[in-house]
Amino acid sequence: MFKCKFVKREMFLYVIFGFLTTVVSFAAYFAARWLFDTASSLPAAAFSWFCAVSFAYVANKLWVFRKKQDGAVGLFRECLKFFAVRGVTLLADLLIMFLMVDLTGFANNLYELFVRVVVSLVVLILNYILSKKIVFK
């Protein structure tokens, strides 16, 4: 499919499916906000995270890392590891946002957008490394 080395293909696909995961996340969030119509954004955010991580697991397993797992138990363990890793990077995301936005007290939307972009890049890199080293090794 690609005329470049394996790692470049893998990273390219990881970025493409990362973008698509973001689209799934946004779509799931706004669909949940519309369907559930609650005052809190937390149920929609949790639903969005679950949908995005589920999509990312399938995409990473089948197309990015192309790993086959034998048996239901192995598949379950792999999926559990993937969700655990994504849970860790979710906590890192929340912690960095708290430290860089909430604690600093900057009420500037441009600054917050900048921090959000930086955090997203950090999480993207962490997710790739942890997926490659822990989940799909």
Coordinates of C-alpha atoms in Angstrom, one line a residue:
M1 CA 0.0 0.0 0.0
F2 CA 2.8 2.4 0.9
K3 CA 6.3 2.6 -0.6
C4 CA 7.8 3.7 2.6
K5 CA 9.2 1.8 5.5
F6 CA 7.0 0.0 8.0
V7 CA 7.3 2.5 10.8
K8 CA 6.4 5.4 8.5
R9 CA 3.3 3.5 7.3
E10 CA 2.4 2.7 10.9
M11 CA 2.8 6.3 12.1
F12 CA 1.0 7.7 9.0
L13 CA -2.0 5.3 9.7
Y14 CA -1.9 6.1 13.4
V15 CA -2.2 9.8 12.7
I16 CA -5.0 9.2 10.2
F17 CA -7.0 7.0 12.5
G18 CA -6.2 9.4 15.4
F19 CA -8.0 12.1 13.4
L20 CA -10.9 9.8 12.7
T21 CA -11.0 8.9 16.4
T22 CA -11.3 12.6 17.2
V23 CA -14.2 12.9 14.7
V24 CA -15.9 9.9 16.4
S25 CA -15.4 11.5 19.8
F26 CA -16.9 14.9 18.7
A27 CA -19.8 13.2 17.0
A28 CA -20.6 10.9 20.0
Y29 CA -20.3 13.9 22.4
F30 CA -22.8 16.1 20.5
A31 CA -25.1 13.1 19.7
A32 CA -25.2 12.3 23.4
R33 CA -25.8 15.9 24.4
W34 CA -28.7 16.0 22.0
L35 CA -30.2 12.6 22.9
F36 CA -29.8 12.8 26.7
D37 CA -30.4 16.5 27.1
T38 CA -28.9 16.8 30.6
A39 CA -27.5 19.9 32.2
S40 CA -24.2 18.2 32.8
S41 CA -21.7 17.5 30.1
L42 CA -20.1 14.7 32.0
P43 CA -22.3 11.8 30.7
A44 CA -21.8 13.0 27.1
A45 CA -18.0 13.3 27.7
A46 CA -17.9 9.7 29.2
F47 CA -19.9 8.3 26.3
S48 CA -17.7 10.2 23.9
W49 CA -14.5 8.8 25.4
F50 CA -15.9 5.2 25.4
C51 CA -17.0 5.5 21.7
A52 CA -13.6 7.0 20.7
V53 CA -11.5 4.5 22.5
S54 CA -13.6 1.6 21.1
F55 CA -13.2 2.9 17.6
A56 CA -9.4 3.5 18.2
Y57 CA -9.0 -0.1 19.5
V58 CA -10.5 -1.6 16.4
A59 CA -8.6 0.7 14.1
N60 CA -5.3 0.2 15.8
K61 CA -5.7 -3.5 16.1
L62 CA -6.8 -4.1 12.5
W63 CA -5.0 -1.4 10.4
V64 CA -2.3 0.3 12.3
F65 CA -0.5 -2.4 14.3
R66 CA -2.2 -5.4 12.5
K67 CA -2.0 -7.7 15.5
K68 CA -3.9 -11.0 15.6
Q69 CA -5.0 -12.3 19.0
D70 CA -5.8 -16.0 19.6
G71 CA -8.9 -16.8 21.5
A72 CA -11.5 -14.8 23.4
V73 CA -9.4 -14.5 26.6
G74 CA -6.4 -13.0 24.7
L75 CA -8.6 -10.6 22.9
F76 CA -10.3 -9.6 26.1
R77 CA -6.9 -9.0 27.8
E78 CA -5.6 -7.0 24.9
C79 CA -8.8 -4.8 24.8
L80 CA -8.6 -4.3 28.6
K81 CA -5.0 -3.2 28.3
F82 CA -5.9 -0.8 25.6
F83 CA -8.7 0.8 27.6
A84 CA -6.4 0.9 30.7
V85 CA -3.6 2.7 28.7
R86 CA -6.2 5.1 27.3
G87 CA -7.5 5.7 30.9
V88 CA -4.0 6.6 32.0
T89 CA -3.5 9.1 29.1
L90 CA -7.0 10.5 29.9
L91 CA -5.8 11.2 33.4
A92 CA -2.6 12.7 32.1
D93 CA -4.7 14.9 29.8
L94 CA -6.9 16.1 32.7
L95 CA -3.9 16.7 34.9
I96 CA -2.1 18.8 32.4
M97 CA -5.2 20.8 31.6
F98 CA -5.8 21.4 35.3
L99 CA -2.2 22.5 35.9
M100 CA -1.9 24.7 32.8
V101 CA -5.3 26.2 32.7
D102 CA -7.2 26.0 36.1
L103 CA -4.2 26.6 38.4
T104 CA -2.7 29.4 36.3
G105 CA -6.0 31.2 36.2
F106 CA -5.6 32.4 32.6
A107 CA -9.0 33.2 31.2
N108 CA -7.9 33.5 27.7
N109 CA -9.6 31.3 25.1
L110 CA -6.6 31.5 22.8
Y111 CA -4.2 30.3 25.6
E112 CA -6.6 27.5 26.4
L113 CA -6.9 26.4 22.8
F114 CA -3.1 26.4 22.6
V115 CA -2.8 24.3 25.7
R116 CA -5.5 21.9 24.4
V117 CA -3.5 21.5 21.1
V118 CA -0.3 20.8 23.0
V119 CA -2.0 18.4 25.4
S120 CA -3.6 16.6 22.4
L121 CA -0.2 16.2 20.8
V122 CA 1.3 14.9 24.1
V123 CA -1.5 12.4 24.5
L124 CA -1.3 11.3 20.9
I125 CA 2.5 10.5 21.3
L126 CA 1.9 8.8 24.7
N127 CA -1.0 6.7 23.2
Y128 CA 1.2 5.6 20.3
I129 CA 4.2 4.6 22.5
L130 CA 2.1 2.8 25.1
S131 CA 0.0 1.0 22.5
K132 CA 3.1 -0.2 20.7
K133 CA 5.0 -1.2 23.9
I134 CA 2.2 -2.5 26.1
V135 CA -0.9 -3.4 24.1
F136 CA 0.2 -4.4 20.6
K137 CA 3.8 -5.5 21.3

